[in-house]
Coordinates of N, CA and C in Angstrom, one line a residue:
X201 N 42.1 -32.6 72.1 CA 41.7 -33.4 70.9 C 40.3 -32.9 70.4
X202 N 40.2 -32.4 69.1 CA 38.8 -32.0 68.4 C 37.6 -32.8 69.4
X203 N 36.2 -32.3 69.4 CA 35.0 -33.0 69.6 C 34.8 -34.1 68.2
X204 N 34.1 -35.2 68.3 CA 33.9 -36.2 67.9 C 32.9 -35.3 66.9
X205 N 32.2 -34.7 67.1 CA 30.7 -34.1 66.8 C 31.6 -33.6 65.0
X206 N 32.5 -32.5 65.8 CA 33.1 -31.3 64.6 C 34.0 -31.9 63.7
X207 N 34.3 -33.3 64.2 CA 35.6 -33.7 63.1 C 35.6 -34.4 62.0
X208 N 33.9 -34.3 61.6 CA 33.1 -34.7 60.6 C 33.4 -36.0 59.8
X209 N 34.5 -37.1 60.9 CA 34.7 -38.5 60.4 C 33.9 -39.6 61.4
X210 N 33.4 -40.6 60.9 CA 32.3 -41.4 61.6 C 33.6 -42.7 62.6
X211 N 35.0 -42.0 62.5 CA 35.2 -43.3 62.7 C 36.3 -42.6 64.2
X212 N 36.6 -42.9 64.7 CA 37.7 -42.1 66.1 C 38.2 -41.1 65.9
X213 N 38.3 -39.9 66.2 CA 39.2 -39.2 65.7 C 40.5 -39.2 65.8
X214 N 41.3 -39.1 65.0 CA 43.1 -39.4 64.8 C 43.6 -38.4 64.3
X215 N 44.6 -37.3 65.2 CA 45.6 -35.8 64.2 C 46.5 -37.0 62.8
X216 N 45.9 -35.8 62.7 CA 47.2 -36.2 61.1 C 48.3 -35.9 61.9
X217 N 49.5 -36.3 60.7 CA 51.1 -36.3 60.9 C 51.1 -34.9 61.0
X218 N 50.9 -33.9 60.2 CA 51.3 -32.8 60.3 C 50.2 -32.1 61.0
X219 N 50.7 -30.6 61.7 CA 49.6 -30.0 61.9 C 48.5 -29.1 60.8
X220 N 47.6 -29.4 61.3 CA 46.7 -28.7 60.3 C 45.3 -28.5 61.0
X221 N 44.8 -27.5 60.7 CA 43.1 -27.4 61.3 C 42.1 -27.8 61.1
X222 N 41.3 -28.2 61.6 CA 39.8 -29.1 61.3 C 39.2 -28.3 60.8
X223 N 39.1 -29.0 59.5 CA 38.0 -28.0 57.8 C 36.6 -28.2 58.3
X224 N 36.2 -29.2 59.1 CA 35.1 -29.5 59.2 C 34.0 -28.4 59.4
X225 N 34.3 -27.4 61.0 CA 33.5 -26.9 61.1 C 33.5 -25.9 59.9
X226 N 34.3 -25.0 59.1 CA 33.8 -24.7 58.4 C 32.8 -25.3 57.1
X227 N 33.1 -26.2 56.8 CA 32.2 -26.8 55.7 C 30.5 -27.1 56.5
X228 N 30.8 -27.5 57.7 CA 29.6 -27.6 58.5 C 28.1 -26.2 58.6
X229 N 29.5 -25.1 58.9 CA 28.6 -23.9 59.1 C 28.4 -23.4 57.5
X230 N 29.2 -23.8 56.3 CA 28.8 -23.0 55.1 C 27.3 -23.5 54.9
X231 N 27.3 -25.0 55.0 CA 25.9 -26.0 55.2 C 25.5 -25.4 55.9
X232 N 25.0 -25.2 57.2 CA 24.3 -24.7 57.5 C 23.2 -23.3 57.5
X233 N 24.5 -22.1 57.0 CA 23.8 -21.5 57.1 C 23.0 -21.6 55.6
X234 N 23.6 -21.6 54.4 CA 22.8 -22.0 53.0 C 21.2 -22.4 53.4
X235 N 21.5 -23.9 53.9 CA 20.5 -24.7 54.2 C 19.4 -23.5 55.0
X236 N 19.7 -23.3 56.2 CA 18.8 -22.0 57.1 C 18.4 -21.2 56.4
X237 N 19.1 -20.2 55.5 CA 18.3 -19.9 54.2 C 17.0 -20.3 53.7
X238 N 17.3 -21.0 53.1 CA 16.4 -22.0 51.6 C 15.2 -22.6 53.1
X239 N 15.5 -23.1 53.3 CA 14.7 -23.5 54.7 C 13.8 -22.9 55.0
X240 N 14.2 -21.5 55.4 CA 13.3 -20.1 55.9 C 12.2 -19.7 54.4
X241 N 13.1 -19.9 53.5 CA 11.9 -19.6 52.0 C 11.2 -20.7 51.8
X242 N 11.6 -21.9 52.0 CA 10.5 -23.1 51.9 C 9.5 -23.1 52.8
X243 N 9.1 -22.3 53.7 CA 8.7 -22.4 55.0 C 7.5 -21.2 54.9
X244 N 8.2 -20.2 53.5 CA 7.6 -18.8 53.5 C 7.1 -18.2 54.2
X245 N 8.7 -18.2 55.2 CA 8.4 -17.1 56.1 C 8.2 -16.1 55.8
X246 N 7.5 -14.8 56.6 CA 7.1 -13.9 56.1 C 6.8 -13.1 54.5
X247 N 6.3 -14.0 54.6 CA 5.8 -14.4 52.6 C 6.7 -14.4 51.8
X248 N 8.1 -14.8 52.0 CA 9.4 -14.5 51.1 C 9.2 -16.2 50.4
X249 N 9.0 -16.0 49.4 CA 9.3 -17.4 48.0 C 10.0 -17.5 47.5
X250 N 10.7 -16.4 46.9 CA 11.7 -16.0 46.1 C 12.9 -16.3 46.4
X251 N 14.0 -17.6 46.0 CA 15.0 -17.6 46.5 C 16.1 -17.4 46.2
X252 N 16.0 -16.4 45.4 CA 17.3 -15.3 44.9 C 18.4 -15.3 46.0
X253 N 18.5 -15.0 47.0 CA 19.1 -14.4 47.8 C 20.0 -15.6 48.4
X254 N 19.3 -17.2 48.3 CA 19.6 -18.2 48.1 C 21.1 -18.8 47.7
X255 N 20.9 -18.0 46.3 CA 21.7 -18.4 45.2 C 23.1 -17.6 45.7
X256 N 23.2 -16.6 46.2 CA 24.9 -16.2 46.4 C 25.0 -16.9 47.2
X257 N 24.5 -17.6 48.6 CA 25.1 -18.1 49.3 C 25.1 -19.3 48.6
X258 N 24.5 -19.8 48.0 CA 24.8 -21.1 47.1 C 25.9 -21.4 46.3
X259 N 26.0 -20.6 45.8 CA 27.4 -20.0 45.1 C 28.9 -19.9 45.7
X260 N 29.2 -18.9 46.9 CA 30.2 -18.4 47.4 C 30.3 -19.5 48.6
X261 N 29.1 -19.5 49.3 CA 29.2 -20.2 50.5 C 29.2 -21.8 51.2
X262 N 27.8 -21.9 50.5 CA 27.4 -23.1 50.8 C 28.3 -24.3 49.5
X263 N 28.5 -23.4 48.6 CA 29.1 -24.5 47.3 C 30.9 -23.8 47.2
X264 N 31.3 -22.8 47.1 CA 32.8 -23.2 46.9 C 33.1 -22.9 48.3
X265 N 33.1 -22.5 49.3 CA 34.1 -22.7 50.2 C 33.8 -24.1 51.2
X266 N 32.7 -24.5 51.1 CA 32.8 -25.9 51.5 C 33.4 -27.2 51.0
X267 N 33.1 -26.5 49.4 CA 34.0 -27.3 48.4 C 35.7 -27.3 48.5
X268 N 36.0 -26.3 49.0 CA 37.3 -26.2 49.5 C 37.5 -26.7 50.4
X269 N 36.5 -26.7 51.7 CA 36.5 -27.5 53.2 C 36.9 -28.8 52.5
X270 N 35.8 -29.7 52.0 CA 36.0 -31.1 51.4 C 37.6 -31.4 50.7
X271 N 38.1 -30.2 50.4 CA 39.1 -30.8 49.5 C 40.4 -30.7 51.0
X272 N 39.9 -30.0 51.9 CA 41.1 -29.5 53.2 C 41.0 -30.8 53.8
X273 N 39.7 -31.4 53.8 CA 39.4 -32.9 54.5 C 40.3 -34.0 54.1
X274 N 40.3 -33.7 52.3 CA 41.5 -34.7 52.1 C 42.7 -34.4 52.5
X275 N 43.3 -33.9 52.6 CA 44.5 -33.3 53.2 C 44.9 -33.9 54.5
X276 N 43.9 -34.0 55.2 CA 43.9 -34.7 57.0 C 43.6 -35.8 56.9
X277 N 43.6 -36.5 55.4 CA 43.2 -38.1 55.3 C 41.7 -38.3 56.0
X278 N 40.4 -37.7 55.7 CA 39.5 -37.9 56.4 C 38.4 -38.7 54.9
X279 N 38.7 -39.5 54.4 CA 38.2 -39.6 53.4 C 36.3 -39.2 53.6
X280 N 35.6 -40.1 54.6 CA 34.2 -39.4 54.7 C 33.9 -37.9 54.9
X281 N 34.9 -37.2 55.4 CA 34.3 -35.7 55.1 C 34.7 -35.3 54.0
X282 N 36.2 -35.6 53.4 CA 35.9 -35.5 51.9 C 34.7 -35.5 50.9
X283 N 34.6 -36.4 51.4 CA 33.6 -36.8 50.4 C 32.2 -36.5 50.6
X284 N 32.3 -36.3 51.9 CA 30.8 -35.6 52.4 C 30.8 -33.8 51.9
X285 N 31.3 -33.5 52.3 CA 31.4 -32.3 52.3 C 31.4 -31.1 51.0
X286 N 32.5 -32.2 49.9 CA 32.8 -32.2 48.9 C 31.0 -32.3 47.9
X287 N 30.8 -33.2 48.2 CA 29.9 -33.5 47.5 C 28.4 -32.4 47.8
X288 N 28.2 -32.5 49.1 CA 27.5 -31.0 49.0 C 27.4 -29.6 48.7
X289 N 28.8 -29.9 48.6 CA 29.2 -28.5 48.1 C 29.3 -28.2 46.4
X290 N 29.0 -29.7 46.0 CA 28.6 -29.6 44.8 C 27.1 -29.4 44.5
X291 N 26.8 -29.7 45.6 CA 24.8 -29.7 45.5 C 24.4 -28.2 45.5
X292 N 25.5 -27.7 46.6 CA 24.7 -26.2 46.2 C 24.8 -25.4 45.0
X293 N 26.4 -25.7 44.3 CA 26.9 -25.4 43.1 C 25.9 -25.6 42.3
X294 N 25.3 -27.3 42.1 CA 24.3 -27.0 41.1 C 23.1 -26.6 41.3
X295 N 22.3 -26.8 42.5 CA 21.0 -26.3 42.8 C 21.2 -24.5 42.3
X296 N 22.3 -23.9 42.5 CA 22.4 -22.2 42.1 C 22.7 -22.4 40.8
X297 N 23.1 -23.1 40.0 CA 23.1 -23.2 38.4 C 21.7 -23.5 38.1
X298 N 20.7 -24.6 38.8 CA 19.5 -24.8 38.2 C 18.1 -23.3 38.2
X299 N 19.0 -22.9 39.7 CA 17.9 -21.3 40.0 C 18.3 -20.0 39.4
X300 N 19.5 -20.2 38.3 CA 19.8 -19.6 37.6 C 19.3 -19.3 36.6
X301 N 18.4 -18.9 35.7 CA 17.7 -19.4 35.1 C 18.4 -18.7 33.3
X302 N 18.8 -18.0 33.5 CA 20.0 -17.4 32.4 C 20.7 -18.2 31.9
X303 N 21.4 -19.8 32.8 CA 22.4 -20.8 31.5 C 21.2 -21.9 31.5
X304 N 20.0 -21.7 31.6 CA 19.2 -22.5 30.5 C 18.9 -24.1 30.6
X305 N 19.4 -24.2 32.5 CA 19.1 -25.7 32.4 C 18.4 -26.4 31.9
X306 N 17.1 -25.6 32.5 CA 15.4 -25.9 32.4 C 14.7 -25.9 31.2
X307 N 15.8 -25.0 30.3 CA 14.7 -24.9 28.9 C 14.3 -25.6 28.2
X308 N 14.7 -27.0 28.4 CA 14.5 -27.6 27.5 C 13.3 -28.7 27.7
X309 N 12.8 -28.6 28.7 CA 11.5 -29.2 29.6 C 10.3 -28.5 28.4
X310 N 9.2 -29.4 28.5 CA 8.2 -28.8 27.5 C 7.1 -27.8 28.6
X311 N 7.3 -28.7 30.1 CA 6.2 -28.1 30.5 C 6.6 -28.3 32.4
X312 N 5.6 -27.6 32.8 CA 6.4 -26.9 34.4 C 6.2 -27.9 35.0
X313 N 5.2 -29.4 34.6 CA 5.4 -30.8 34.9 C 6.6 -31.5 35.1
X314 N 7.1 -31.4 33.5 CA 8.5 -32.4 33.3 C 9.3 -31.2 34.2
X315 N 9.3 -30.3 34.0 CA 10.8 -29.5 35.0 C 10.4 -29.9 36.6
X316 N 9.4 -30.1 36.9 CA 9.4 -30.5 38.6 C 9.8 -31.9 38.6
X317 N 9.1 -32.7 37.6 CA 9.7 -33.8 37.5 C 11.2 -34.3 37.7
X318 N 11.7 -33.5 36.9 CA 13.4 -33.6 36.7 C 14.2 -33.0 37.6
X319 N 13.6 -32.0 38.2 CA 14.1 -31.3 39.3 C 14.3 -32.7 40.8
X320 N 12.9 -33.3 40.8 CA 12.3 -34.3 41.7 C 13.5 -35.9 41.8
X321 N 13.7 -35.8 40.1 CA 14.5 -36.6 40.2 C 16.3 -36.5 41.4
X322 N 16.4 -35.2 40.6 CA 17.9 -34.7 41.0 C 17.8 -35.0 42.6
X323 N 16.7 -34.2 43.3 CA 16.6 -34.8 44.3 C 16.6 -35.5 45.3
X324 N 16.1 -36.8 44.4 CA 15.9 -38.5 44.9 C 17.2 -38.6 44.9
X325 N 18.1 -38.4 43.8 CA 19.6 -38.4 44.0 C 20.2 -38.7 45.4
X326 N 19.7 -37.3 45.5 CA 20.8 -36.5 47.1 C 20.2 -37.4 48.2
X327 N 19.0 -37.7 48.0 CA 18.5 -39.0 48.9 C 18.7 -39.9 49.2
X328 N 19.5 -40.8 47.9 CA 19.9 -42.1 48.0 C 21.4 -41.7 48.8
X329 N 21.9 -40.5 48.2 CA 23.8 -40.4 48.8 C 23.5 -40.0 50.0
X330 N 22.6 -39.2 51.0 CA 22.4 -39.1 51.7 C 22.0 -40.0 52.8
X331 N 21.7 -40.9 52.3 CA 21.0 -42.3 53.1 C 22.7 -43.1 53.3
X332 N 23.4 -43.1 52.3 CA 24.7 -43.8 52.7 C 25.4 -43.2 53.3
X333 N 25.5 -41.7 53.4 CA 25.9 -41.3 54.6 C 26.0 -41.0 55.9
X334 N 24.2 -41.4 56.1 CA 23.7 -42.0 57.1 C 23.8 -43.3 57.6
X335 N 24.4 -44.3 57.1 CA 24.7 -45.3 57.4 C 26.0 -45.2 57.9
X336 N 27.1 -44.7 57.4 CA 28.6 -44.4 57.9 C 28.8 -43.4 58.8
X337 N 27.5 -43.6 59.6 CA 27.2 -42.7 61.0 C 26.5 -43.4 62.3
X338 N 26.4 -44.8 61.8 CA 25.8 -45.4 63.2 C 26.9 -45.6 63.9
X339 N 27.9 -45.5 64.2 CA 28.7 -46.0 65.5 C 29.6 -45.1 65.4
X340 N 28.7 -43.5 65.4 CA 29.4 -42.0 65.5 C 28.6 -41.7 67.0
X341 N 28.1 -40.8 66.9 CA 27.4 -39.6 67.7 C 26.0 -39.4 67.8
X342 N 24.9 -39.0 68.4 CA 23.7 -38.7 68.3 C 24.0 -37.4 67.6
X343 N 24.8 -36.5 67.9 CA 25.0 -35.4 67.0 C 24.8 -35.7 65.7
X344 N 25.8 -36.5 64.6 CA 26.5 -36.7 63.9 C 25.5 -37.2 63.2
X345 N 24.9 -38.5 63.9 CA 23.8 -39.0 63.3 C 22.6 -38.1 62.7
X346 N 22.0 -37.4 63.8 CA 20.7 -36.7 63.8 C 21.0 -35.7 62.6
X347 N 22.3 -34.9 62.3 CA 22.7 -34.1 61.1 C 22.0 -35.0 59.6
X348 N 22.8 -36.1 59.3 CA 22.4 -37.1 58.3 C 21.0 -37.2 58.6
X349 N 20.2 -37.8 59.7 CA 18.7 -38.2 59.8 C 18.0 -37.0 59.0
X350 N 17.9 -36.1 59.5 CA 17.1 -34.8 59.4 C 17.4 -34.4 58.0
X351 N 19.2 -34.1 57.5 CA 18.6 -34.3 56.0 C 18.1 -34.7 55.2
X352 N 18.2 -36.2 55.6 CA 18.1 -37.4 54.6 C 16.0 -37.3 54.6
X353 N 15.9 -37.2 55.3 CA 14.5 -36.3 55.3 C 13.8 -35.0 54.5
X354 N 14.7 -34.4 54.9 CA 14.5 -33.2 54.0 C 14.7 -33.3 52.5
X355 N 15.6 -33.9 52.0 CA 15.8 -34.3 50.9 C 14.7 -35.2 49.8
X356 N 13.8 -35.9 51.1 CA 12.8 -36.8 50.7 C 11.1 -36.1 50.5
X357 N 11.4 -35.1 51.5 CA 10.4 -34.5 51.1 C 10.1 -33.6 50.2
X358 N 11.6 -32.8 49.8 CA 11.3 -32.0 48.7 C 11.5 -32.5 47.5
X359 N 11.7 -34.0 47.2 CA 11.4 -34.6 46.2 C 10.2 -35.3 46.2
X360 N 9.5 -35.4 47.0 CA 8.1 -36.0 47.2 C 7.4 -34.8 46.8
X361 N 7.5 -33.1 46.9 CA 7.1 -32.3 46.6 C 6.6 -31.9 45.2
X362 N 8.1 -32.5 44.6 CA 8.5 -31.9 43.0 C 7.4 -32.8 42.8
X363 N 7.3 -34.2 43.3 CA 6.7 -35.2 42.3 C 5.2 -35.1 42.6
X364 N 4.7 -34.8 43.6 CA 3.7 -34.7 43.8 C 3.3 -32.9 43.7
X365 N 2.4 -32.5 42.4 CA 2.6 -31.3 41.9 C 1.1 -31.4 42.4
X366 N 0.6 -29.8 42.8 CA -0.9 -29.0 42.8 C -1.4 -29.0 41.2
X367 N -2.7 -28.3 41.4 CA -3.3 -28.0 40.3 C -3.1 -27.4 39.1
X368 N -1.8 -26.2 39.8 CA -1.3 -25.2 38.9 C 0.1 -26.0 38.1
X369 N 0.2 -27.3 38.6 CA 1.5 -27.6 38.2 C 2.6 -27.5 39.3
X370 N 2.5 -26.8 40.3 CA 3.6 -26.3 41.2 C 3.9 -27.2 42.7
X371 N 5.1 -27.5 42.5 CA 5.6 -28.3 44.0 C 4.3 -28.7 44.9
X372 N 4.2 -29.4 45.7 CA 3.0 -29.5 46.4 C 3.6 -28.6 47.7
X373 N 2.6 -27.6 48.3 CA 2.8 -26.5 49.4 C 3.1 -27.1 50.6
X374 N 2.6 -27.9 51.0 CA 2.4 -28.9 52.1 C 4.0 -29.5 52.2
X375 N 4.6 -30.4 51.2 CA 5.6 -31.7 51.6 C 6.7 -30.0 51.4
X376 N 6.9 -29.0 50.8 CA 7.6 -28.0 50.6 C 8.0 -27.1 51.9
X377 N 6.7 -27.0 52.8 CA 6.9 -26.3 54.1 C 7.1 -27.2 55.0
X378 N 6.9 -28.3 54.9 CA 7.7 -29.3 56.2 C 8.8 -29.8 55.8
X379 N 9.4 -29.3 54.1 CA 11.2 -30.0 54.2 C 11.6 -28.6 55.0
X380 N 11.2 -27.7 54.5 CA 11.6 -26.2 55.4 C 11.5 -26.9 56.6
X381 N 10.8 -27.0 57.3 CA 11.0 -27.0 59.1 C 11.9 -27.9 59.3
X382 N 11.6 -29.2 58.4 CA 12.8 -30.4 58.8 C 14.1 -30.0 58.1
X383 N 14.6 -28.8 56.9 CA 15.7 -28.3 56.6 C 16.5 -27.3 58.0
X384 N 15.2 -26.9 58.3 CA 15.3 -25.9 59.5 C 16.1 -26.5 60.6
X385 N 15.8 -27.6 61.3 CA 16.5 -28.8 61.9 C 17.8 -28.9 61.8
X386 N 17.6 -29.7 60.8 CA 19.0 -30.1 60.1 C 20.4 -28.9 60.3
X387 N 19.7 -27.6 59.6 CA 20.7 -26.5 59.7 C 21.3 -26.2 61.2
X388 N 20.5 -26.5 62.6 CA 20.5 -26.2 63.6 C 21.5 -27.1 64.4
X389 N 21.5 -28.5 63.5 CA 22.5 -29.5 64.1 C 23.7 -29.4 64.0
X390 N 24.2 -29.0 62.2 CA 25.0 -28.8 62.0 C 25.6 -27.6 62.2
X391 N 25.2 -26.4 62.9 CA 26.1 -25.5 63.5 C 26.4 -26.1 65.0
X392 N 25.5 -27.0 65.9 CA 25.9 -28.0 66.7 C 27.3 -28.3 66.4
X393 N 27.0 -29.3 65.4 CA 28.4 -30.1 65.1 C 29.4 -29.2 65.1
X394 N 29.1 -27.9 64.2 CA 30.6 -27.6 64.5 C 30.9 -26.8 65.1
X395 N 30.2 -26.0 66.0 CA 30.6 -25.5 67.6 C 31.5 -26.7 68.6
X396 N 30.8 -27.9 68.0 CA 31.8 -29.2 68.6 C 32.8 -29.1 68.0
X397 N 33.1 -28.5 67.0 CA 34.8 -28.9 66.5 C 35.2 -27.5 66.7
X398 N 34.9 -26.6 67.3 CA 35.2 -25.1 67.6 C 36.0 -25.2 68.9
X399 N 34.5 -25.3 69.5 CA 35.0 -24.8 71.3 C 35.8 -26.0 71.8
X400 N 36.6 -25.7 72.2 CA 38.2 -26.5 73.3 C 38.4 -25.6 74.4
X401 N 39.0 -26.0 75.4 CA 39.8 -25.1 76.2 C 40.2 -24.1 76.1
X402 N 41.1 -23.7 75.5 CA 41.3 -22.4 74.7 C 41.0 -21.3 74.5
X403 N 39.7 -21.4 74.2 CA 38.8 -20.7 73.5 C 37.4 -20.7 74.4
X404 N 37.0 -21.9 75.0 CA 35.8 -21.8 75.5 C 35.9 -22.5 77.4
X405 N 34.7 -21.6 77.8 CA 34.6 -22.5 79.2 C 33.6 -23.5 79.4
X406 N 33.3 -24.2 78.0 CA 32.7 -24.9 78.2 C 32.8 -25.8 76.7
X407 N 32.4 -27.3 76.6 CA 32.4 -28.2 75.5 C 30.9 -28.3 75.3
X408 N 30.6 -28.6 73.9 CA 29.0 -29.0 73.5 C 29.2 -30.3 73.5
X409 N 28.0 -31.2 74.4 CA 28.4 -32.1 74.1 C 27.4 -33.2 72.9
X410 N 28.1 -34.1 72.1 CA 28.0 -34.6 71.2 C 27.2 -36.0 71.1
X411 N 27.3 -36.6 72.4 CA 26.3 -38.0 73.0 C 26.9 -39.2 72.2
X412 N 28.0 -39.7 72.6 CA 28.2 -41.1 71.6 C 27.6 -42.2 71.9
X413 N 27.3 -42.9 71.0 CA 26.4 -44.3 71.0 C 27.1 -45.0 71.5
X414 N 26.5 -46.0 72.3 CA 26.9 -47.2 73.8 C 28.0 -47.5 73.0
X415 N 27.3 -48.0 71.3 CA 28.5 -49.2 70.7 C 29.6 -48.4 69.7
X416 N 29.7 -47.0 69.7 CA 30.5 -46.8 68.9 C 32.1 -47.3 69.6
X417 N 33.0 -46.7 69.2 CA 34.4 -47.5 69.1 C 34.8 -46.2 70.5
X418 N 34.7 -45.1 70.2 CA 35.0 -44.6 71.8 C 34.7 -44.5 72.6
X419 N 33.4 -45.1 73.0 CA 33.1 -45.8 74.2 C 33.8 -47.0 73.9
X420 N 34.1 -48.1 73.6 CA 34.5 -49.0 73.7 C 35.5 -48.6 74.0
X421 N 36.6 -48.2 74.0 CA 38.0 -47.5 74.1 C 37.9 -47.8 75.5
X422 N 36.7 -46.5 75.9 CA 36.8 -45.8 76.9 C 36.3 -47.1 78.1
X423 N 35.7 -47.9 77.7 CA 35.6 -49.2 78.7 C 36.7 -49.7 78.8
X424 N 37.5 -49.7 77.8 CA 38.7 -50.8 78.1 C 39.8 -50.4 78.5
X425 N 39.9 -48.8 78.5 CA 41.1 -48.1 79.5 C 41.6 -47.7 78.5
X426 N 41.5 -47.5 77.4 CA 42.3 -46.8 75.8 C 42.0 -45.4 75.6
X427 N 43.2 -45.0 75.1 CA 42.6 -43.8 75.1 C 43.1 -43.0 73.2
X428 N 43.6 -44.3 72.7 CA 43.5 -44.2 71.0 C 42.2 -44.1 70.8

């Protein structure tokens, strides 16, 4: 039976009627690595700002093939990874339309104020969805959780960034290199996660394990001698 961690649903895990394979860890690892990316340039490591390099994996990786994970999710009736998955994989879609700077999102901003502004906004966005996703994670995993916590973080801080601009106008340096380290996190968990929906018997001599909460529903199970 998949790890709890990789099967990117907050609620027991249950096979579908037919066979099919857990989309999860791939949509997990497209997230992650994107995120690890962007992360490492928010952080400017080794003086790299520029996050060109960003944008294909934003594009190819992190936005359609996870976009495709989310849609495999529905398929296995997982409606929260659907929808989770799905939906970040729209975030990278647009975040690489916004760093595009050829179809013109931004032009129409008067000044490098209103574009951080509005960027800040889009942000707060992914914060508020992010936060409900984190709620349809308390009675998952410390894994599962800590994925959601760390984003939902990250997400707050690089909107606290946009909004709080330097002198020059530009993101504030400070809230920008600590969503990097707390992006950095986040990316770390989620290849966690889905090394938990990877490694089985099979394949590995050993499971990652994923730490379920006293009160989630499989421990409860597992007190009561159930093994649904």
């Amino acid at each position: 039976m998949p790890a709890f961690g990789g099967a990117f649903q907050p609620a027991p895990y249950k096979p579908s009627f037919r066979k099919f394979a857990n989309p999860a860890p791939l949509g997990l690892c497209a997230f992650a690595l994107t995120t690890f990316i962007l992360s490492l340039i928010n952080c400017s490591t080794r003086g790299v700002t520029v996050p060109g390099i960003v944008v294909a994996s934003a594009y190819a990786y992190g936005g359609l093939i996870q976009l495709l994970a989310g849609m495999w999710e529905m398929a296995v009736g997982n409606t929260f990874g659907a929808t989770a998955l799905s939906s970040y994989g729209g975030f990278w879609i647009s975040w690489a339309l916004i760093e595009t700077s050829n179809f013109g999102f931004l032009a129409g901003y008067e000044s490098a104020r209103d574009t951080n502004y509005a960027v800040a906004f889009f942000l707060a966005g992914w914060f508020i969805f992010t936060t409900i996703c984190l709620i349809c994670t308390l009675k998952s995993t410390l894994a599962f959780f800590s994925l959601f916590f760390f984003l939902d973080i990250t997400f707050l801080l690089l909107a606290v960034a946009h909004f709080q601009l330097d002198a020059a106008g530009a993101p504030h340096a400070g809230c920008t290199k600590a969503a990097g380290v707390f992006g950095l996190i986040t990316a770390f968990i989620a290849w966690w996660n889905a090394a938990a929906g990877m490694l089985e018997n099979s394949n590995s001599f050993f499971m990652v394990p994923v730490l379920h909460f006293p009160w989630s529903e499989q421990v409860k199970n597992e007190k009561a001698g159930r093994t649904d």
